[in-house]
Coordinates of C-alpha atoms in Angstrom, one line a residue:
X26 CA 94.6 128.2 79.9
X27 CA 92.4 125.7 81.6
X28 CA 93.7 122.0 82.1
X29 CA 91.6 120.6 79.2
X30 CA 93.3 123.2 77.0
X31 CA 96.6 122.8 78.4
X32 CA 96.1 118.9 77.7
X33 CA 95.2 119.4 74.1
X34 CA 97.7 121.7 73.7
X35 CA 100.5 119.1 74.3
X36 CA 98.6 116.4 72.6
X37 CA 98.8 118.6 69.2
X38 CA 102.3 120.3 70.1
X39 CA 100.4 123.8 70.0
X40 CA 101.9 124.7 73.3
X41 CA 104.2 127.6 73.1
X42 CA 105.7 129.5 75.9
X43 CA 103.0 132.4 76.6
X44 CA 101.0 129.3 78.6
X45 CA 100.7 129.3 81.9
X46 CA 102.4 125.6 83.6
X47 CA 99.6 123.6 85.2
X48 CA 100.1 122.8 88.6
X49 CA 99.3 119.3 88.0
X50 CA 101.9 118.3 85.7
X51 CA 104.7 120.6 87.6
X52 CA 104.6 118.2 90.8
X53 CA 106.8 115.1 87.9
X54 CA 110.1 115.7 87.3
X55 CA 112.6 113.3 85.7
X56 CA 114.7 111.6 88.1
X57 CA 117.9 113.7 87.0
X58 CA 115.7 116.6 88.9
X59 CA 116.1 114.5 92.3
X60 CA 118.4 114.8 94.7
X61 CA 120.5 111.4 95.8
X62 CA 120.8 111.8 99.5
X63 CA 122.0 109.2 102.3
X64 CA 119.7 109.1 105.3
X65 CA 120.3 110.6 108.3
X66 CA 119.9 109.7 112.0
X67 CA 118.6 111.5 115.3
X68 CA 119.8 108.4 117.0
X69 CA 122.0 106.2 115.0
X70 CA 120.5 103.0 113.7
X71 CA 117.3 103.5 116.0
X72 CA 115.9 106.7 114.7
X73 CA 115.5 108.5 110.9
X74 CA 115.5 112.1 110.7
X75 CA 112.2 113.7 109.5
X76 CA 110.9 110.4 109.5
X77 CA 108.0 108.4 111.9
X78 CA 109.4 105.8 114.2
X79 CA 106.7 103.7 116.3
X80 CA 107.4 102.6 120.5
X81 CA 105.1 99.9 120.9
X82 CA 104.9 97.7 124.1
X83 CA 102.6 96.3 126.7
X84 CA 101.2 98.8 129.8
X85 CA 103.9 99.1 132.1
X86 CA 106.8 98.3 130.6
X87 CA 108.4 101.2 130.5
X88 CA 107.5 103.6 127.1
X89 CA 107.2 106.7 128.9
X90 CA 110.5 106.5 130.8
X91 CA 112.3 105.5 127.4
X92 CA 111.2 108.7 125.6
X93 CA 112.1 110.4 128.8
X94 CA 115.4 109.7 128.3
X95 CA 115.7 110.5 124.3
X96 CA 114.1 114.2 125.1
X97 CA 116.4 114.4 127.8
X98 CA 119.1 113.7 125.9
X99 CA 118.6 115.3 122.9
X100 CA 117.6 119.0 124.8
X101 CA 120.8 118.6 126.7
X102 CA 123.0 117.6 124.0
X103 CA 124.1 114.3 125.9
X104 CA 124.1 110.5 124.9
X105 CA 120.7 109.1 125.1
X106 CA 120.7 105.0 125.9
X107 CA 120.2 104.4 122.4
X108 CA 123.6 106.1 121.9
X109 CA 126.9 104.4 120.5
X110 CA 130.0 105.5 123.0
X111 CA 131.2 108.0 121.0
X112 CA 128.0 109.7 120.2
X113 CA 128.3 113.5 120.6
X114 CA 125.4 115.9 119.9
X115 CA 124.4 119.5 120.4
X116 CA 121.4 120.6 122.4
X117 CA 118.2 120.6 120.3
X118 CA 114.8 121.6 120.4
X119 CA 112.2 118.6 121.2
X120 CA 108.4 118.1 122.2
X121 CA 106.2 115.9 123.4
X122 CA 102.5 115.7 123.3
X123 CA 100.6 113.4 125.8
X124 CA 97.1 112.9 127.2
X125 CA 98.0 110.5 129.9
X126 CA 100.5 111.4 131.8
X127 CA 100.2 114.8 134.3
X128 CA 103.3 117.0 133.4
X129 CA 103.3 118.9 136.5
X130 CA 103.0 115.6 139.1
X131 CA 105.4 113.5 137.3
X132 CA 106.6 113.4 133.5
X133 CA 108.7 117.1 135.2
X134 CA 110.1 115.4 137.8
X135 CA 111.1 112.5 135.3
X136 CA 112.8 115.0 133.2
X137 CA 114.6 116.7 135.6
X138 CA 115.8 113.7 137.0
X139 CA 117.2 112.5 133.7
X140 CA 119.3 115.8 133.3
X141 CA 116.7 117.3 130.9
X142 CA 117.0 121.1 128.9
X143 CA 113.7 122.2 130.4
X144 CA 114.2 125.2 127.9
X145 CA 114.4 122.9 125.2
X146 CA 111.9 121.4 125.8
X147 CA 107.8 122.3 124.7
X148 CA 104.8 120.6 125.6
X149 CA 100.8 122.1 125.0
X150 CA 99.2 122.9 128.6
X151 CA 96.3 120.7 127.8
X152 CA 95.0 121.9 131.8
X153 CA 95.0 125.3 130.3
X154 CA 93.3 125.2 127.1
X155 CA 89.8 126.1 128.7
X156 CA 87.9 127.2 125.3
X157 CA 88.9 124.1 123.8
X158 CA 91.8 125.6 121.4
X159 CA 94.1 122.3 121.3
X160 CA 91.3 120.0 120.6
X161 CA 92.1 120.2 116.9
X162 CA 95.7 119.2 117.6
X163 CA 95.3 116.2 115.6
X164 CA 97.4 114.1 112.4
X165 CA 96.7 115.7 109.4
X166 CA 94.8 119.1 110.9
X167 CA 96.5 122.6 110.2
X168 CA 96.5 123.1 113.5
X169 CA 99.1 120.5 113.9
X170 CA 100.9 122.0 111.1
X171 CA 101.0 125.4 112.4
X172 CA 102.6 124.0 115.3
X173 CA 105.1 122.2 114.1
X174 CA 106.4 124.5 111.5
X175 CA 106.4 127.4 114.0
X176 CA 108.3 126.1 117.2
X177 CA 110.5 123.3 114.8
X178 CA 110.8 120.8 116.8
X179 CA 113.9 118.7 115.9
X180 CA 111.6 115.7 118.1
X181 CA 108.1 115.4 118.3
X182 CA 106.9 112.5 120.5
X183 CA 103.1 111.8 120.5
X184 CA 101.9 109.2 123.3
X185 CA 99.5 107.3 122.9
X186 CA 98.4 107.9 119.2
X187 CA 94.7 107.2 120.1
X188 CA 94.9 110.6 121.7
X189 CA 96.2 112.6 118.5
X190 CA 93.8 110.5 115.9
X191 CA 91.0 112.6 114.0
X192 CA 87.5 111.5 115.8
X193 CA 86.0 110.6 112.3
X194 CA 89.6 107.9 111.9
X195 CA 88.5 104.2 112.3
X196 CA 91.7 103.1 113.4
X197 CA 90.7 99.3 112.6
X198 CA 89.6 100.5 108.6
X199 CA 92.5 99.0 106.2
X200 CA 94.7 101.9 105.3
X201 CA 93.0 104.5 107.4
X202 CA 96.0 105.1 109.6
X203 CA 97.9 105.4 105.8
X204 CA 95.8 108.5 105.0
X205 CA 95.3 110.3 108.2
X206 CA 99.4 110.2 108.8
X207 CA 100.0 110.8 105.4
X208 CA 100.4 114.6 106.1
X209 CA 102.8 113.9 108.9
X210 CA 105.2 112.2 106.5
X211 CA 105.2 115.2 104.4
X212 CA 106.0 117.6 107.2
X213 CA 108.9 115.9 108.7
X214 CA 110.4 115.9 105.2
X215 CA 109.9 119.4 104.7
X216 CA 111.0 120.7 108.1
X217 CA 113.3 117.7 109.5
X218 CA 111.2 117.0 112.7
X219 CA 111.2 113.7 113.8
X220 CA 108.4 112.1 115.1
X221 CA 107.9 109.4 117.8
X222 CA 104.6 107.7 118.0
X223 CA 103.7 105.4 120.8
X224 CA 101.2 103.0 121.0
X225 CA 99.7 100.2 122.8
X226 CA 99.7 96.2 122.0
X227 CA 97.0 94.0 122.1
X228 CA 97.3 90.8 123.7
X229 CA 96.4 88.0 121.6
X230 CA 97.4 84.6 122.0
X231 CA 100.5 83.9 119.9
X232 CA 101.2 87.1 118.5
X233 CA 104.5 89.1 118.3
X234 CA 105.7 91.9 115.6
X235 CA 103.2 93.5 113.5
X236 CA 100.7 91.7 114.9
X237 CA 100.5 93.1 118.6
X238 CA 100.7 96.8 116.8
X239 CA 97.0 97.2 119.1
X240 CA 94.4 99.2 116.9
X241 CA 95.8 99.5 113.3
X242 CA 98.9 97.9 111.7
X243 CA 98.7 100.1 109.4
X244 CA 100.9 101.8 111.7
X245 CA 103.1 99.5 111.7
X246 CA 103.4 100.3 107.5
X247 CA 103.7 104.0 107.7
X248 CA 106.8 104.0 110.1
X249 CA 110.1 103.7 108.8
X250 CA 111.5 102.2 112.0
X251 CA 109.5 100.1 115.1
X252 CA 110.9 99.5 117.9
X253 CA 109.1 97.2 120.5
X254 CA 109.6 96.8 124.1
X255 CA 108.4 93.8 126.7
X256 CA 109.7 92.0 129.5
X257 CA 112.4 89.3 129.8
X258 CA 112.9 86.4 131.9
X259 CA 115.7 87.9 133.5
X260 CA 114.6 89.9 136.9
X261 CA 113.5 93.5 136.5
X262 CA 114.8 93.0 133.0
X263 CA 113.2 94.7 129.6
X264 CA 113.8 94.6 126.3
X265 CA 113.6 97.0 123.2
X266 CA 113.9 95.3 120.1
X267 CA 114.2 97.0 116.8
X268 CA 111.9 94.9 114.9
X269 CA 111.4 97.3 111.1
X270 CA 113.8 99.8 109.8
X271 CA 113.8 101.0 106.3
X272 CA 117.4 102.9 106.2
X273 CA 119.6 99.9 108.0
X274 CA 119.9 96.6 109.5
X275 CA 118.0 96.0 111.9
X276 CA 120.0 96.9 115.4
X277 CA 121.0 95.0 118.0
X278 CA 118.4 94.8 121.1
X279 CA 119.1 97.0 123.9
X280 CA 118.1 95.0 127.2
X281 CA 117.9 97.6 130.1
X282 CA 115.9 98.1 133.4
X283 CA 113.8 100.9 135.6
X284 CA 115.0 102.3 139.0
X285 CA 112.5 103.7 141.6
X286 CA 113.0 107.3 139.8
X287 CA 111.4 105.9 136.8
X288 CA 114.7 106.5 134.7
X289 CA 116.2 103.6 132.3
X290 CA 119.6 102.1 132.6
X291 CA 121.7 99.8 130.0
X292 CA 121.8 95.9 131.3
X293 CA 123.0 94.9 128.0
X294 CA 122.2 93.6 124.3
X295 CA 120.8 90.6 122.5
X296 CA 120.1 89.4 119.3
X297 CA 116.3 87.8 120.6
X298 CA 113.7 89.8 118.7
X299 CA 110.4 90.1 120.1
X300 CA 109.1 86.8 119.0
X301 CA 111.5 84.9 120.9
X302 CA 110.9 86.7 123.7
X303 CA 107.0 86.4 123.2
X304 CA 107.9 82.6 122.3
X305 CA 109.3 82.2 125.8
X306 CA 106.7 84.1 127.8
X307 CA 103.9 82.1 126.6
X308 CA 105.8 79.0 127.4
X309 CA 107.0 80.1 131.4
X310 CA 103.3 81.6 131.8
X311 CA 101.9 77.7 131.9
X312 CA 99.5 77.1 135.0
X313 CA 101.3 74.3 136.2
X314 CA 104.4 76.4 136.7
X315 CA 102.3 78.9 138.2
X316 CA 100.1 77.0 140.3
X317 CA 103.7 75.5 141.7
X318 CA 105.0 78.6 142.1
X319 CA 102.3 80.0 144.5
X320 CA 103.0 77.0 146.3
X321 CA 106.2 78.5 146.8
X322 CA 105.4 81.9 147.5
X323 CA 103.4 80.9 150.5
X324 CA 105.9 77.9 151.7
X325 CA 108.6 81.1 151.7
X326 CA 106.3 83.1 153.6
X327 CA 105.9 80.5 156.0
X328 CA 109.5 79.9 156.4
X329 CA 110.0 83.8 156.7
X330 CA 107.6 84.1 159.7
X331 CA 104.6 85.3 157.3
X332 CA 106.3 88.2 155.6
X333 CA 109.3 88.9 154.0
X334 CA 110.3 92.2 151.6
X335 CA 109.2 92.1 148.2
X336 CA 112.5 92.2 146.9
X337 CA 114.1 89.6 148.8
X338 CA 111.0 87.3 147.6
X339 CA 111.8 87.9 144.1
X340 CA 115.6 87.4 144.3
X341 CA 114.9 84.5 146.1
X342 CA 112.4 83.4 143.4
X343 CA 114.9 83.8 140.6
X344 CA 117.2 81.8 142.0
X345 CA 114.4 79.1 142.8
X346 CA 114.1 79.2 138.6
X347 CA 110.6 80.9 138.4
X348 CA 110.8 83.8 135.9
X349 CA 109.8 87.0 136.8
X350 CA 106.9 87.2 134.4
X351 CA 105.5 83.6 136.6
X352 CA 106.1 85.2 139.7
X353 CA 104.2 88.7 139.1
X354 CA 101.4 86.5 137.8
X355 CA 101.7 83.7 140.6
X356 CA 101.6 86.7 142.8
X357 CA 98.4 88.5 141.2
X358 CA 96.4 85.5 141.4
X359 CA 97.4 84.7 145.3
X360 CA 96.4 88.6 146.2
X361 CA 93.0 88.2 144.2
X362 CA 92.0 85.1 146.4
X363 CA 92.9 86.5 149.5
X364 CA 95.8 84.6 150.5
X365 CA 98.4 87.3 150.4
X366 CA 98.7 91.4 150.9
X367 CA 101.5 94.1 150.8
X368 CA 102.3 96.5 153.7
X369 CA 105.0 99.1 153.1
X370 CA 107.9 100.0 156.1
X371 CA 110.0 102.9 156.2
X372 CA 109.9 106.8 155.3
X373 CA 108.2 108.3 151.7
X374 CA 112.2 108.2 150.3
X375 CA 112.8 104.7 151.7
X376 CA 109.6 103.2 152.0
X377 CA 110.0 99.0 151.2
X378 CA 107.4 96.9 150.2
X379 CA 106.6 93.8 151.8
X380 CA 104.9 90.7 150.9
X381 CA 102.6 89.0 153.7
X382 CA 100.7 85.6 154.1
X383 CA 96.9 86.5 154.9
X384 CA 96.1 85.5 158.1
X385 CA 93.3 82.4 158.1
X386 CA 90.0 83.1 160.0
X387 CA 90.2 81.4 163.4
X388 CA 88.0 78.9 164.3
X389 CA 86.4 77.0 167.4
X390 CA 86.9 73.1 168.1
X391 CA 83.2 72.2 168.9
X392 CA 83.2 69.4 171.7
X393 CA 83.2 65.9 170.9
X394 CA 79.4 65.2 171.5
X395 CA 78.6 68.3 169.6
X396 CA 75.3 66.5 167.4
X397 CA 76.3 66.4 163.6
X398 CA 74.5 65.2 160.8
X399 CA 74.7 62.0 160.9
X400 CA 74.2 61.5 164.9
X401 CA 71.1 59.7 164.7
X402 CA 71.9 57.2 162.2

């Protein structure tokens, strides 16, 4: 029976039970036919299971080195920084997909380093793929369904999104992003992988939330949790701030910082969301305060015999009340006119970085009856 008949059988009640269901009207069901179900967590408060949550921060702030840790974590059954204290896990299977960083000269060594599962651990040798196999490894492709359902990740961490996007996506087209992740939804439902998507944010001028989600909020709508990172004021202080999430309150933000080794450790927590934070950037970033605070830099440079180690400058800058955020910029314009440079001391494991005063061209008193100008007047 085709669907016009099917439909005219149940408007006249001439339905009986030789006809065959249509697949149409077999996808409702009554509620009774659902399932009540609490959610569940691969990180407690922070991350659904089998659902999309979305890193968003600024270049540099650390994204890469916080997923670092969660597929460390997770493949090697430990706490994660995310973690509450009692938090105990087994080893699971994770991936990551990425088409910025180089595996083999550093996300490896990053994950080592962090006490990673290598074994549980799978990522696509993009290096490898010479006939142009993985190019279809996009949202929504069967390609990226094949993969997923075959390996079961219980993690699947994209970064950046840009990479993974269909060619044919406008990212910037209202409810684009909706459509093209749509599929991704349904597999993490289906087979319980999680999936991390990081992105970029832009950097206009008053904006915080939804509105730095760089590209396509959209994204921002299909995740059911975001969590956003940026810089404090506090010295070599970050912040990740759970700023949507559909299955709890929103948690408590995690402040932590980066060693030398690129791996992430817990400073503390704070109820500051991102706005606040962005609130009190865009107020320490004035030029006046910079402006005065290159006038510092180069007074301490003076009083140091030129030069000085970048981190003493910076500790010595805190406690001189500049924020860190003023001082990296203070610092950036003062390299850019010429007036300072870095030299590093010490061995590739102990190398330090230090900050020097440019030296000023030298120039020659002319004698007092030198002719000028204004000799003959």
């Amino acid at each position: 029976m085709d669907r016009q008949s099917f439909e005219q059988a149940l408007k006249t009640g001439l339905l009986n039970d030789t006809a065959q269901p249509d697949p149409f009207f077999s996808c409702f069901k009554t509620l009774n036919d659902f399932e009540e179900q609490e959610a569940t967590w691969l990180v407690p408060g922070w991350i659904p299971d089998g659902q999309i949550t979305l890193l968003a921060s600024d270049g540099g702030v650390g994204k890469t080195s916080l997923w670092v840790n969660l597929i460390s974590a997770l493949s090697a059954g430990k706490r994660c920084i995310l973690d509450p204290p009692e938090m105990t896990r087994e080893p699971l299977k994770t991936a990551f997909l990425t088409t910025e960083d180089s595996v083999s000269k550093m996300l490896k060594r990053k994950l080592r380093l962090a006490g990673a599962d290598m074994a549980n651990i799978l990522t696509p040798d993009f290096t490898a793929d010479r006939e142009g196999a993985l190019r279809s490894l996009k949202f929504g492709s069967q390609d990226m369904e094949r993969f997923i359902r075959h390996f079961k990740p219980s993690l699947c961490v994209f970064d950046p999104v840009q990479g993974f996007v269909p060619p044919d996506i406008n990212m910037g087209s209202r409810n684009a992003m909706r459509d093209c992740m749509a599929p991704l939804i349904a597999l993490g439902e289906e087979t319980g992988c999680t999936f991390l998507v990081v992105c970029h944010t832009n950097k206009r001028k008053g904006a915080w939330g939804r509105d730095r989600i760089a590209d396509s909020a959209d994204l921002w709508d299909v995740s059911r949790s975001v969590l956003m990172a940026g810089y404090t004021e506090e010295q070599d202080v970050r912040y990740l701030s759970n700023e949507k999430n559909n299955y709890a309150e929103l948690h408590e933000t995690l402040l932590f910082s980066i060693d030398g080794d690129g791996q992430v450790h817990k400073e503390g927590t704070s109820w500051k969301r991102d706005r606040e934070f962005m609130q009190e950037a865009a107020e320490n970033i004035s030029a006046p305060k910079r402006d005065d605070c290159k006038a510092w830099i180069l007074n301490t440079l003076d009083n140091a015999g030129g030069a000085m180690p970048t981190k003493d400058l910076e500790h010595d800058a805190q406690a001189a009340g500049y924020s860190t955020r003023t001082l990296r910029r203070a610092k950036d314009e003062l390299k850019a006119a010429g007036q300072v440079k870095y030299f590093q001391t010490g061995s590739a494991k102990d190398k330090v970085w230090h900050i020097q005063k440019a030296e000023r061209k030298a120039f020659t008193e002319l004698p007092p009856d030198t002719p000028t100008p204004w000799t003959n007047e």
